[in-house]
Coordinates of C-alpha atoms in Angstrom, one line a residue:
Chain A
M1 CA 66.6 30.6 -79.3
R2 CA 65.1 33.8 -78.0
A3 CA 66.1 35.0 -74.5
V4 CA 63.5 35.0 -71.6
C5 CA 63.2 37.9 -69.2
V6 CA 61.0 36.9 -66.2
I7 CA 59.4 39.7 -64.1
G8 CA 58.4 38.3 -60.4
L9 CA 60.3 35.4 -59.1
G10 CA 57.8 33.2 -56.8
L11 CA 56.6 29.9 -57.3
I12 CA 55.7 30.6 -61.0
G13 CA 58.1 32.8 -62.5
G14 CA 61.0 31.6 -60.8
S15 CA 60.1 28.0 -62.1
V16 CA 59.8 29.7 -65.3
L17 CA 63.4 31.1 -65.2
R18 CA 64.8 27.6 -64.3
A19 CA 62.8 25.6 -66.8
A20 CA 63.8 28.0 -69.7
S21 CA 67.2 27.9 -68.5
A22 CA 67.4 24.4 -68.4
A23 CA 66.0 24.1 -71.9
G24 CA 69.1 26.0 -72.9
R25 CA 67.5 29.7 -73.6
P26 CA 69.1 32.8 -72.1
A27 CA 67.6 34.0 -69.1
W28 CA 67.1 36.4 -66.6
G29 CA 64.5 37.9 -64.2
S30 CA 63.6 40.4 -61.2
T31 CA 61.9 40.4 -58.5
K32 CA 60.8 43.3 -55.6
S33 CA 61.3 40.5 -52.8
E34 CA 64.6 40.9 -51.7
A35 CA 64.3 37.3 -50.3
D36 CA 63.4 35.9 -53.6
A37 CA 66.0 37.5 -55.4
D38 CA 68.7 36.4 -53.0
A39 CA 67.5 32.7 -53.5
A40 CA 67.8 32.5 -57.2
R41 CA 71.0 34.3 -57.3
A42 CA 72.3 31.6 -54.5
D43 CA 70.9 29.3 -57.1
G44 CA 72.9 30.4 -59.8
F45 CA 70.5 32.7 -61.5
E46 CA 70.5 36.3 -62.6
A47 CA 68.2 38.3 -60.9
L48 CA 68.6 42.0 -61.8
E49 CA 67.1 45.4 -61.1
I50 CA 63.9 46.1 -63.1
D51 CA 65.3 48.5 -65.5
E52 CA 67.9 46.5 -66.2
A53 CA 66.2 43.7 -66.8
L54 CA 64.1 45.5 -69.0
S55 CA 66.6 47.7 -71.2
R56 CA 68.3 44.2 -71.6
A57 CA 65.0 42.6 -73.0
A58 CA 65.0 45.3 -75.1
A59 CA 68.5 44.9 -76.2
E60 CA 68.5 41.1 -76.7
D61 CA 64.8 41.2 -78.5
A62 CA 63.9 38.7 -75.5
L63 CA 60.2 37.5 -74.7
I64 CA 59.1 39.0 -71.2
V65 CA 57.6 37.0 -69.0
L66 CA 55.1 38.9 -66.7
A67 CA 55.0 36.7 -63.5
T68 CA 53.6 39.1 -60.7
P69 CA 50.4 39.2 -58.7
V70 CA 47.5 40.7 -60.8
T71 CA 47.5 43.4 -58.7
A72 CA 51.1 44.6 -59.6
V73 CA 50.6 43.9 -63.5
R74 CA 49.8 47.7 -64.0
G75 CA 53.1 49.4 -62.8
V76 CA 55.1 46.7 -64.2
L77 CA 53.5 47.2 -67.8
R78 CA 54.3 50.8 -67.3
K79 CA 58.0 50.4 -66.8
I80 CA 58.1 47.8 -69.9
A81 CA 56.3 50.9 -71.7
E82 CA 59.3 52.8 -70.6
H83 CA 62.1 50.3 -71.7
A84 CA 60.8 48.2 -74.6
P85 CA 57.4 49.5 -75.8
D86 CA 57.0 46.9 -78.7
A87 CA 58.4 43.8 -76.6
W88 CA 57.7 40.2 -77.1
L89 CA 55.5 39.9 -74.1
T90 CA 53.3 37.1 -72.2
D91 CA 52.3 36.5 -69.2
V92 CA 51.6 33.6 -66.3
V93 CA 48.8 35.4 -64.3
S94 CA 45.9 33.3 -63.5
V95 CA 43.0 35.5 -65.0
K96 CA 43.5 36.8 -68.9
D97 CA 40.5 39.3 -69.5
P98 CA 41.9 42.2 -67.2
V99 CA 45.8 41.7 -68.2
D100 CA 44.7 41.7 -71.7
A101 CA 42.8 45.1 -71.2
E102 CA 45.7 46.5 -69.1
V103 CA 48.2 45.4 -72.0
R104 CA 45.8 46.7 -74.4
S105 CA 46.0 50.2 -72.8
V106 CA 49.5 50.5 -71.5
L107 CA 51.4 48.6 -74.3
P108 CA 49.2 48.8 -77.4
E109 CA 52.5 48.2 -79.3
A110 CA 53.8 45.1 -77.4
R111 CA 53.6 41.5 -79.4
Y112 CA 51.7 39.8 -76.8
A113 CA 49.7 36.7 -76.3
G114 CA 48.7 36.0 -72.5
G115 CA 49.7 32.7 -70.8
H116 CA 48.5 30.9 -67.5
P117 CA 49.8 27.3 -66.5
M118 CA 47.7 25.1 -64.5
A119 CA 50.2 24.3 -61.6
G120 CA 50.0 24.6 -57.9
L121 CA 49.4 27.3 -55.4
S122 CA 49.7 25.5 -52.1
S123 CA 53.3 26.8 -51.4
S124 CA 55.0 29.8 -52.9
G125 CA 57.9 32.3 -53.2
W126 CA 61.4 31.4 -55.3
E127 CA 62.5 28.2 -52.9
A128 CA 59.4 26.6 -53.8
G129 CA 59.6 26.5 -57.4
S130 CA 61.4 24.0 -59.6
A131 CA 62.5 23.6 -63.4
E132 CA 60.0 20.5 -63.5
L133 CA 56.9 22.1 -62.3
F134 CA 55.1 22.3 -65.2
R135 CA 55.9 18.7 -66.8
G136 CA 53.0 17.6 -68.6
A137 CA 50.5 20.2 -67.1
A138 CA 48.5 22.3 -69.4
W139 CA 49.7 25.7 -70.0
A140 CA 46.7 28.3 -71.5
V141 CA 47.9 30.5 -74.7
T142 CA 45.4 33.1 -75.3
I143 CA 44.4 33.6 -78.9
E144 CA 42.3 36.5 -80.1
E145 CA 41.2 37.2 -83.5
D146 CA 43.8 40.4 -83.5
T147 CA 46.3 38.6 -81.4
S148 CA 49.7 38.5 -83.3
L149 CA 50.5 34.7 -84.6
E150 CA 54.3 35.4 -83.8
A151 CA 53.7 36.5 -80.5
W152 CA 51.3 33.7 -79.7
R153 CA 54.0 31.1 -81.2
E154 CA 56.8 32.9 -78.8
A155 CA 54.4 32.4 -75.8
A156 CA 53.4 28.8 -77.1
Q157 CA 57.3 27.8 -77.5
L158 CA 58.0 29.1 -73.9
A159 CA 55.2 27.0 -72.6
L160 CA 56.4 23.7 -74.5
D161 CA 60.3 24.4 -73.2
C162 CA 58.8 24.1 -70.1
G163 CA 57.8 20.5 -70.4
A164 CA 53.6 21.7 -70.8
Q165 CA 51.5 21.4 -73.4
V166 CA 49.3 24.6 -74.7
V167 CA 45.7 24.9 -74.7
P168 CA 44.7 27.3 -76.7
T169 CA 41.8 29.5 -75.9
S170 CA 40.4 33.0 -75.8
A171 CA 40.8 35.3 -72.5
A172 CA 37.1 34.8 -71.8
A173 CA 36.7 31.3 -72.4
H174 CA 39.8 30.5 -70.1
D175 CA 38.5 33.2 -67.5
S176 CA 35.2 31.4 -67.5
A177 CA 36.8 27.8 -67.5
V178 CA 39.2 28.4 -64.8
A179 CA 36.4 30.0 -62.4
R180 CA 34.9 26.6 -62.5
I181 CA 38.0 24.3 -62.1
S182 CA 40.3 26.2 -60.0
H183 CA 38.6 29.4 -58.6
L184 CA 35.2 27.9 -57.3
P185 CA 37.3 24.8 -55.8
H186 CA 39.4 27.3 -53.9
V187 CA 36.0 29.2 -52.5
F188 CA 34.4 25.6 -51.9
A189 CA 37.5 24.1 -50.1
A190 CA 37.0 27.3 -47.8
V191 CA 33.4 26.8 -46.9
L192 CA 33.9 23.2 -46.4
A193 CA 36.7 24.0 -43.8
A194 CA 34.5 26.6 -42.4
V195 CA 31.3 24.2 -41.8
G196 CA 33.8 21.4 -40.4
A197 CA 35.4 23.5 -37.9
D198 CA 32.0 24.6 -36.9
G199 CA 31.3 21.3 -35.8
G200 CA 34.1 21.7 -32.9
P201 CA 37.3 19.8 -32.1
L202 CA 35.0 16.4 -32.3
S203 CA 34.7 17.0 -36.1
L204 CA 38.2 17.4 -37.0
S205 CA 38.8 14.9 -35.1
L206 CA 36.9 12.8 -36.9
A207 CA 37.8 13.8 -40.3
A208 CA 39.8 11.8 -42.6
G209 CA 40.4 11.6 -46.3
S210 CA 37.2 13.1 -48.0
F211 CA 37.4 16.2 -45.7
R212 CA 41.2 16.6 -46.0
D213 CA 41.1 16.0 -49.8
G214 CA 37.9 18.9 -50.1
T215 CA 40.2 21.2 -48.1
R216 CA 43.5 21.0 -49.4
V217 CA 43.7 24.3 -51.1
A218 CA 42.0 26.2 -48.3
G219 CA 45.7 26.1 -46.9
S220 CA 46.8 28.2 -49.7
S221 CA 48.3 31.7 -48.9
P222 CA 45.2 33.5 -48.6
E223 CA 46.6 36.7 -50.1
L224 CA 47.3 34.7 -53.5
V225 CA 43.7 33.2 -52.9
R226 CA 42.3 36.6 -53.0
A227 CA 43.9 38.0 -55.8
M228 CA 43.5 35.1 -57.8
T229 CA 39.3 34.5 -57.1
E230 CA 38.7 38.3 -56.7
G231 CA 40.4 39.0 -60.1
N232 CA 37.9 36.9 -61.6
R233 CA 34.9 38.2 -60.4
S234 CA 32.4 38.2 -63.0
A235 CA 33.2 34.8 -64.3
L236 CA 33.3 33.7 -60.6
L237 CA 30.1 34.5 -59.8
D238 CA 28.6 32.5 -62.5
A239 CA 30.2 29.3 -61.3
V240 CA 29.1 30.4 -57.8
D241 CA 25.4 30.5 -59.0
D242 CA 25.6 27.2 -60.9
A243 CA 27.2 25.6 -57.5
L244 CA 24.3 27.4 -55.3
G245 CA 21.9 26.1 -58.0
R246 CA 23.1 22.6 -57.7
L247 CA 23.6 22.8 -54.2
G248 CA 20.0 23.7 -53.7
A249 CA 18.6 21.3 -55.8
A250 CA 20.6 18.7 -53.5
R251 CA 19.1 20.2 -50.7
G252 CA 15.5 20.3 -51.9
S253 CA 15.7 16.8 -53.1
L254 CA 17.1 15.5 -49.7
A255 CA 14.5 17.3 -47.6
S256 CA 11.3 16.3 -50.4
T257 CA 12.3 12.8 -51.5
G258 CA 15.2 12.0 -49.2
G259 CA 17.1 11.1 -52.4
L260 CA 20.1 12.5 -53.7
K261 CA 20.5 10.4 -56.8
S262 CA 20.7 12.8 -59.3
T263 CA 23.4 14.8 -57.5
V264 CA 25.6 11.7 -56.9
D265 CA 25.0 10.1 -60.6
S266 CA 25.9 13.7 -62.3
G267 CA 29.2 14.1 -59.8
Y268 CA 29.9 10.7 -60.6
A269 CA 29.7 11.0 -64.7
A270 CA 31.5 14.1 -64.3
R271 CA 34.6 12.6 -62.2
R272 CA 34.5 10.0 -64.8
S273 CA 35.1 12.6 -67.4
L274 CA 38.0 13.9 -66.2
E275 CA 39.5 10.6 -65.4
A276 CA 38.6 9.2 -68.6
L277 CA 40.8 12.4 -70.1
A278 CA 44.0 10.8 -68.5
T279 CA 43.8 7.6 -70.3
T280 CA 41.6 8.2 -73.5
T281 CA 43.5 7.5 -76.8
R282 CA 44.7 11.0 -78.8
T283 CA 44.3 11.7 -82.0
T284 CA 47.0 14.4 -83.9
T285 CA 45.9 17.3 -86.2
T286 CA 48.0 19.8 -87.9
V287 CA 47.0 23.3 -88.0
R288 CA 48.7 26.3 -90.3
L289 CA 49.4 29.2 -88.6
D290 CA 47.6 31.5 -91.1
G291 CA 44.6 33.5 -91.1
N292 CA 42.4 31.1 -90.2
A293 CA 44.7 29.8 -87.4
P294 CA 42.9 31.8 -84.0
E295 CA 39.6 30.4 -84.8
R296 CA 40.8 26.6 -85.6
L297 CA 43.0 26.7 -82.8
R298 CA 40.4 27.8 -80.1
E299 CA 38.1 25.5 -81.7
L300 CA 40.4 22.6 -80.6
G301 CA 41.1 24.1 -77.4
D302 CA 37.4 23.8 -76.9
L303 CA 37.3 20.2 -77.8
G304 CA 40.1 19.4 -75.0
G305 CA 42.8 19.8 -77.9
R306 CA 46.6 20.8 -76.8
V307 CA 49.2 22.0 -79.0
V308 CA 52.3 19.6 -77.9
A309 CA 55.1 20.9 -80.8
L310 CA 55.5 24.2 -83.1
T311 CA 57.2 24.5 -86.3
P312 CA 57.6 28.1 -87.8
D313 CA 54.3 27.4 -90.0
T314 CA 52.2 24.6 -88.0
A315 CA 51.0 23.5 -84.6
Q316 CA 50.4 20.3 -83.9
V317 CA 47.8 19.4 -81.6
E318 CA 46.6 16.3 -79.8
L319 CA 42.9 15.7 -79.5
P320 CA 41.5 13.3 -76.9
T321 CA 38.7 11.1 -78.6
P322 CA 35.5 11.7 -77.4
S323 CA 34.3 8.9 -74.6
Chain B
M1 CA 40.8 -12.6 -26.6
R2 CA 37.2 -12.6 -27.5
A3 CA 36.1 -14.1 -30.5
V4 CA 34.9 -11.8 -33.8
C5 CA 32.2 -12.5 -36.0
V6 CA 31.6 -10.0 -39.1
I7 CA 28.7 -9.7 -41.2
G8 CA 29.8 -8.4 -44.2
L9 CA 32.9 -8.9 -46.0
G10 CA 33.3 -5.6 -48.4
L11 CA 36.2 -3.0 -47.7
I12 CA 35.4 -2.3 -44.0
G13 CA 34.1 -5.5 -43.2
G14 CA 37.0 -7.4 -44.8
S15 CA 39.8 -5.2 -43.4
V16 CA 38.1 -5.8 -39.8
L17 CA 38.4 -9.6 -40.2
R18 CA 41.7 -9.5 -41.4
A19 CA 42.7 -6.8 -38.8
A20 CA 41.2 -8.8 -36.0
S21 CA 42.9 -12.0 -37.3
A22 CA 46.4 -10.1 -37.1
A23 CA 45.8 -9.3 -33.7
G24 CA 45.5 -13.0 -32.8
R25 CA 41.5 -13.0 -32.3
P26 CA 39.7 -16.0 -33.3
A27 CA 37.6 -14.3 -36.0
W28 CA 35.2 -15.5 -38.8
G29 CA 32.5 -13.6 -41.2
S30 CA 29.7 -14.1 -43.5
T31 CA 28.4 -12.0 -46.9
K32 CA 25.9 -12.4 -49.3
S33 CA 28.5 -11.7 -51.7
E34 CA 29.7 -14.6 -53.5
A35 CA 32.7 -12.9 -55.0
D36 CA 33.9 -11.5 -51.5
A37 CA 33.0 -14.8 -49.7
D38 CA 35.3 -16.6 -52.4
A39 CA 38.2 -14.0 -52.2
A40 CA 38.1 -14.0 -48.2
R41 CA 38.3 -17.6 -48.5
A42 CA 41.0 -17.6 -51.1
D43 CA 43.1 -15.2 -48.7
G44 CA 42.6 -18.2 -46.0
F45 CA 39.6 -16.7 -44.3
E46 CA 36.9 -18.3 -42.8
A47 CA 33.5 -17.0 -44.5
L48 CA 30.5 -19.1 -43.4
E49 CA 26.7 -18.9 -44.0
I50 CA 25.1 -16.5 -41.9
D51 CA 22.8 -18.8 -39.7
E52 CA 26.4 -20.6 -39.1
A53 CA 28.3 -17.8 -38.6
L54 CA 26.0 -16.4 -35.9
S55 CA 25.3 -19.7 -34.3
R56 CA 28.8 -20.0 -33.7
A57 CA 29.2 -16.3 -32.3
A58 CA 26.4 -17.6 -29.6
A59 CA 28.2 -20.7 -28.8
E60 CA 31.6 -18.8 -28.4
D61 CA 30.3 -15.4 -26.9
A62 CA 31.8 -13.7 -29.6
L63 CA 31.5 -9.5 -30.4
I64 CA 29.4 -9.7 -33.7
V65 CA 30.2 -7.0 -35.8
L66 CA 27.6 -5.8 -38.5
A67 CA 29.5 -4.3 -41.7
T68 CA 27.0 -4.0 -44.5
P69 CA 25.3 -1.2 -45.7
V70 CA 22.9 0.5 -43.7
T71 CA 19.9 -0.8 -45.8
A72 CA 20.9 -4.1 -45.0
V73 CA 20.7 -3.5 -41.0
R74 CA 17.3 -4.6 -40.2
G75 CA 17.6 -8.3 -41.9
V76 CA 20.6 -9.2 -40.4
L77 CA 19.3 -7.7 -36.8
R78 CA 16.3 -10.2 -37.1
K79 CA 19.2 -13.0 -38.1
I80 CA 21.0 -11.9 -35.0
A81 CA 17.6 -12.3 -32.9
E82 CA 17.1 -15.5 -34.1
H83 CA 20.6 -17.0 -32.8
A84 CA 22.6 -14.9 -30.8
P85 CA 19.6 -12.5 -29.3
D86 CA 21.9 -11.2 -26.2
A87 CA 24.8 -11.3 -28.2
W88 CA 28.1 -8.8 -27.8
L89 CA 27.1 -6.4 -30.7
T90 CA 28.9 -3.4 -32.6
D91 CA 28.6 -2.3 -36.1
V92 CA 30.8 -0.4 -38.5
V93 CA 27.8 1.4 -40.3
S94 CA 28.6 5.2 -41.2
V95 CA 25.6 6.2 -39.5
K96 CA 24.8 5.8 -35.9
D97 CA 21.2 7.1 -34.8
P98 CA 19.4 5.0 -37.3
V99 CA 21.4 1.9 -36.5
D100 CA 21.1 2.4 -32.6
A101 CA 17.0 2.7 -33.4
E102 CA 17.1 -0.4 -35.1
V103 CA 19.3 -2.2 -32.6
R104 CA 16.9 -0.9 -29.6
S105 CA 13.8 -2.4 -31.8
V106 CA 15.0 -5.4 -32.9
L107 CA 17.5 -6.4 -30.5
P108 CA 16.6 -4.9 -27.0
E109 CA 18.6 -7.7 -25.3
A110 CA 21.7 -7.1 -27.1
R111 CA 25.2 -5.7 -25.6
Y112 CA 25.5 -3.0 -28.1
A113 CA 27.6 0.0 -28.6
G114 CA 27.9 1.5 -32.1
G115 CA 31.1 2.2 -34.1
H116 CA 32.3 3.8 -37.0
P117 CA 35.8 3.4 -38.2
M118 CA 36.9 6.5 -40.3
A119 CA 38.6 4.8 -43.0
G120 CA 38.1 5.4 -47.2
L121 CA 35.2 4.8 -49.3
S122 CA 36.8 5.2 -52.9
S123 CA 37.1 1.6 -53.8
S124 CA 34.7 -1.4 -52.0
G125 CA 34.9 -5.0 -52.1
W126 CA 36.9 -7.5 -49.9
E127 CA 39.6 -7.0 -52.4
A128 CA 40.3 -3.5 -51.6
G129 CA 40.7 -4.1 -48.1
S130 CA 43.5 -4.3 -45.8
A131 CA 44.6 -5.5 -42.2
E132 CA 46.6 -1.9 -42.2
L133 CA 43.2 -0.1 -43.1
F134 CA 42.6 1.6 -39.5
R135 CA 46.0 2.0 -38.2
G136 CA 46.2 5.7 -37.0
A137 CA 42.8 6.2 -37.9
A138 CA 39.9 7.8 -35.8
W139 CA 37.4 5.1 -35.2
A140 CA 34.2 6.4 -33.1
V141 CA 32.3 4.1 -30.6
T142 CA 29.2 5.5 -29.5
I143 CA 28.1 6.2 -25.5
E144 CA 24.9 7.0 -24.5
E145 CA 23.6 6.9 -20.8
D146 CA 22.3 3.5 -21.1
T147 CA 25.0 1.9 -23.1
S148 CA 26.6 -0.9 -21.0
L149 CA 30.0 0.3 -20.3
E150 CA 31.2 -3.5 -20.8
A151 CA 29.6 -3.3 -24.3
W152 CA 31.4 -0.1 -24.8
R153 CA 34.5 -1.5 -23.8
E154 CA 34.3 -4.5 -26.3
A155 CA 33.7 -2.6 -29.2
A156 CA 36.7 0.0 -28.4
Q157 CA 39.0 -2.9 -27.6
L158 CA 38.1 -4.3 -31.3
A159 CA 39.2 -0.5 -32.7
L160 CA 42.4 -0.6 -30.4
D161 CA 43.0 -4.4 -31.6
C162 CA 42.5 -3.1 -35.3
G163 CA 44.9 -0.1 -35.0
A164 CA 42.7 2.7 -34.5
Q165 CA 42.2 5.2 -31.8
V166 CA 38.7 5.6 -30.0
V167 CA 36.6 8.5 -30.7
P168 CA 33.7 8.6 -27.6
T169 CA 30.7 10.3 -28.7
S170 CA 26.8 10.0 -29.0
A171 CA 25.1 8.6 -32.1
A172 CA 23.5 12.0 -32.3
A173 CA 26.8 14.1 -31.9
H174 CA 28.5 11.6 -34.3
D175 CA 25.8 11.9 -37.0
S176 CA 25.9 15.5 -36.9
A177 CA 29.9 15.6 -37.1
V178 CA 30.2 13.2 -39.9
A179 CA 27.8 15.0 -41.9
R180 CA 30.3 18.0 -41.7
I181 CA 33.2 15.9 -42.7
S182 CA 32.0 13.4 -44.6
H183 CA 28.7 13.4 -46.2
L184 CA 29.0 17.4 -47.0
P185 CA 32.5 16.7 -48.5
H186 CA 30.7 14.0 -50.8
V187 CA 27.9 16.3 -52.0
F188 CA 30.7 19.1 -52.6
A189 CA 32.7 16.8 -54.7
A190 CA 29.7 15.9 -56.6
V191 CA 28.5 19.4 -57.1
L192 CA 32.1 20.7 -58.2
A193 CA 32.5 18.1 -60.5
A194 CA 29.2 18.6 -62.4
V195 CA 29.9 22.3 -62.4
G196 CA 33.4 22.0 -63.9
A197 CA 31.8 19.3 -66.5
D198 CA 29.7 22.0 -67.5
G199 CA 32.2 23.8 -68.5
G200 CA 33.0 21.5 -71.4
P201 CA 36.3 19.6 -72.6
L202 CA 38.1 23.2 -72.1
S203 CA 37.5 23.3 -68.3
L204 CA 38.5 19.7 -67.8
S205 CA 41.6 19.9 -70.2
L206 CA 42.9 23.0 -67.8
A207 CA 41.5 21.4 -64.5
A208 CA 44.7 21.0 -62.5
G209 CA 45.3 19.9 -58.4
S210 CA 42.4 21.8 -56.6
F211 CA 39.8 20.4 -58.6
R212 CA 41.1 16.8 -58.7
D213 CA 41.4 17.1 -54.8
G214 CA 38.1 19.0 -54.8
T215 CA 36.4 16.0 -56.8
R216 CA 38.3 12.7 -55.7
V217 CA 35.5 11.5 -54.0
A218 CA 32.8 12.1 -56.5
G219 CA 34.7 8.6 -58.1
S220 CA 33.3 6.8 -55.2
S221 CA 30.7 3.8 -55.7
P222 CA 27.2 5.9 -56.3
E223 CA 25.4 2.8 -54.5
L224 CA 27.5 4.0 -51.2
V225 CA 27.7 7.6 -51.4
R226 CA 24.0 7.8 -51.6
A227 CA 23.3 5.0 -49.0
M228 CA 25.9 7.1 -46.8
T229 CA 24.4 10.4 -47.3
E230 CA 20.8 9.6 -47.4
G231 CA 21.0 7.6 -44.3
N232 CA 22.2 10.7 -42.3
R233 CA 19.4 13.0 -43.7
S234 CA 18.4 15.1 -41.1
A235 CA 22.2 15.8 -39.9
L236 CA 23.1 16.4 -43.6
L237 CA 20.2 18.6 -44.4
D238 CA 21.9 20.8 -41.2
A239 CA 25.0 21.0 -42.8
V240 CA 23.8 21.6 -46.5
D241 CA 22.3 24.6 -44.9
D242 CA 25.3 26.0 -43.2
A243 CA 27.1 25.4 -46.5
L244 CA 24.4 27.0 -48.5
G245 CA 24.4 30.3 -45.9
R246 CA 28.7 30.6 -46.1
L247 CA 28.4 30.1 -50.1
G248 CA 25.6 32.4 -50.2
A249 CA 27.6 35.0 -47.9
A250 CA 30.6 34.6 -50.4
R251 CA 28.5 35.2 -53.3
G252 CA 26.9 38.4 -52.0
S253 CA 30.1 40.0 -50.8
L254 CA 31.8 39.2 -54.1
A255 CA 29.1 40.6 -56.0
S256 CA 28.5 43.9 -53.8
T257 CA 32.2 44.4 -52.6
G258 CA 34.2 42.3 -55.2
G259 CA 35.7 40.9 -51.7
L260 CA 36.0 37.4 -50.6
K261 CA 38.2 38.3 -47.3
S262 CA 36.0 36.8 -44.7
T263 CA 35.4 33.3 -47.0
V264 CA 38.9 33.0 -47.4
D265 CA 39.9 34.0 -44.0
S266 CA 38.0 31.9 -42.4
G267 CA 38.5 28.4 -44.4
Y268 CA 42.5 29.3 -43.9
A269 CA 42.1 29.7 -40.3
A270 CA 39.8 26.1 -40.3
R271 CA 42.0 24.6 -42.4
R272 CA 45.0 25.2 -40.0
S273 CA 43.0 24.0 -36.9
L274 CA 42.9 20.8 -38.9
E275 CA 46.6 20.5 -40.0
A276 CA 47.6 21.6 -36.4
L277 CA 45.8 18.8 -34.9
A278 CA 48.3 16.3 -36.6
T279 CA 51.3 18.2 -35.1
T280 CA 50.0 19.2 -31.7
T281 CA 51.3 18.1 -28.3
R282 CA 48.9 15.8 -26.4
T283 CA 48.3 15.4 -22.9
T284 CA 47.0 11.8 -21.4
T285 CA 44.3 11.6 -19.0
T286 CA 42.5 8.3 -17.1
V287 CA 38.9 7.8 -17.1
R288 CA 37.5 5.4 -14.5
L289 CA 35.0 3.0 -16.2
D290 CA 32.0 3.9 -13.7
G291 CA 28.7 5.5 -13.8
N292 CA 30.3 9.0 -14.7
A293 CA 32.6 7.2 -17.7
P294 CA 29.5 8.0 -20.5
E295 CA 29.3 11.7 -19.7
R296 CA 32.7 12.1 -19.0
L297 CA 34.4 10.3 -22.2
R298 CA 31.7 12.2 -24.0
E299 CA 33.2 15.6 -23.0
L300 CA 36.5 14.3 -23.8
G301 CA 35.4 13.4 -27.3
D302 CA 33.9 16.6 -27.7
L303 CA 37.5 18.2 -27.0
G304 CA 39.0 16.1 -29.6
G305 CA 40.2 13.4 -27.3
R306 CA 40.8 9.7 -28.4
V307 CA 41.1 6.4 -26.5
V308 CA 44.2 4.9 -27.0
A309 CA 44.5 2.0 -24.3
L310 CA 41.9 0.3 -21.9
T311 CA 42.3 -1.6 -19.1
P312 CA 38.9 -3.6 -17.2
D313 CA 38.3 -0.3 -15.1
T314 CA 40.0 2.5 -17.3
A315 CA 40.6 4.2 -20.3
Q316 CA 43.5 6.3 -21.3
V317 CA 42.5 9.5 -23.1
E318 CA 45.0 11.8 -25.4
L319 CA 43.8 15.2 -25.8
P320 CA 45.3 17.8 -27.9
T321 CA 46.4 20.8 -26.2
P322 CA 44.3 23.7 -27.5
S323 CA 45.5 25.6 -30.3

């Protein structure tokens, strides 16, 4: 099993290091945070200086996992260029197009496929992580026309070893999707929390389940939320515009006719679609990892397909039956 | 202990009937839904025809609890006018100004104070209820300048007997507050769900905690959500306008400077205020139930105060210490 070198040992990187180790893979990490490094060592893991960690990755032909905030990506890529320029490389950063562009610019020889596990943000740091964080979760692994199939396979295998299911997609499609289902929810939570608090202590005293649920992620670290949302600016602007359009339509309907039927019904149908995904039956398709694979895998990802197993030559994809 | 007659035996009314009975009060109900009536009887409760239920309320000088959708309120009030025109009366409808206006119009002699327990909506019907639904919850009981203190005390005592804490407020302040912390969250959940679903199966496949939490109440019964939100049209329009303003400002900031600092920071501070309420220390104040009580109780409600006990002459109010 290929060794794993994780750069950044916060909630996500720390959980990858634990999960890869638990899957039996040789694994070590590095972090700028002395607190996270000490905590990782106290839990029995190897946290090395970054030069040492990357030299060892080159020596052992390891898969390097970039798990820093997006703002630190360029600096780490320069370090990798110094120690392991043709490394196997993936990342777990929440936005994919900007990371892809940095990798192409700084590390053109890297065997790279981007990744993004869809796991929580509301706590942070090594201590908040666990080997089980990714169990059953979706984990996007990007595949462009020129992505090396071997690099994609390496990144996807890591996700499977961590207990996740792989969603194959392009960087652009990923960024557009997560703007809608992760970044816009953070903006909505912040706006909702502020509008509620504007109502003063009486409003917060009366707040119950709907407000608690709708504002939960507003309690996440502001730095991480800003890095994530601001890092996906263009796709997030599209999602915010869609939301402004729908909210403005609700406003207009309520003001003119007094009714919210269209808003409420479309929200209900959408939520039902989400809930149906958890219980729907699934069919399994096998995709050969040949020259047609990138397009075929992205098509299946677009339909909600997830890779659940890999062989050297094939990917097994589970597809939800349309509702 | 004063008897309780509950009209409407869905989630909220059915839970009031159970909780009042569990507190040792004589209690019976009535509902138009044969399914709810049969289910209540099967659980050992009395579900009568509405004429019989109200005649008995008049004979026993019971507190009548209106627990129907807002659209059915006027019809039930007419029935009460027929059988028990000077009844002790409260309600558990999610909007207060419109119910107050109907009561003043149809039942000017009623000894009425409005009520609203802040408990969930995501399931409905008798079977979804429980005697414990209101345990620790906020329960608004409205007190205007001309509200009878005895009527307010009766409604507030019912809330306490059901395990809730009483938030004293005016109908107008209540409607404005719940527009922000209950009705806007339902509109936001619907809009967010629809924007997510617009991203297709890929978006829903990648959806994780933030989207699930932010859209949870979009799965509530569309009829109940529409009755609740459309019934609070004017206050909800104000809340939606505040939200449009804040969301538009976020859009402008993201488009021009690329930053979301103001949005994220204000949302974080607001969510922290909400979380602090659960753990803050509280001081206790005693309010005499005399002519100054309505204004004093509303002031304390505005500060986040909750009535936790009543004597014939006083209300004990717990106040959060300012953070």
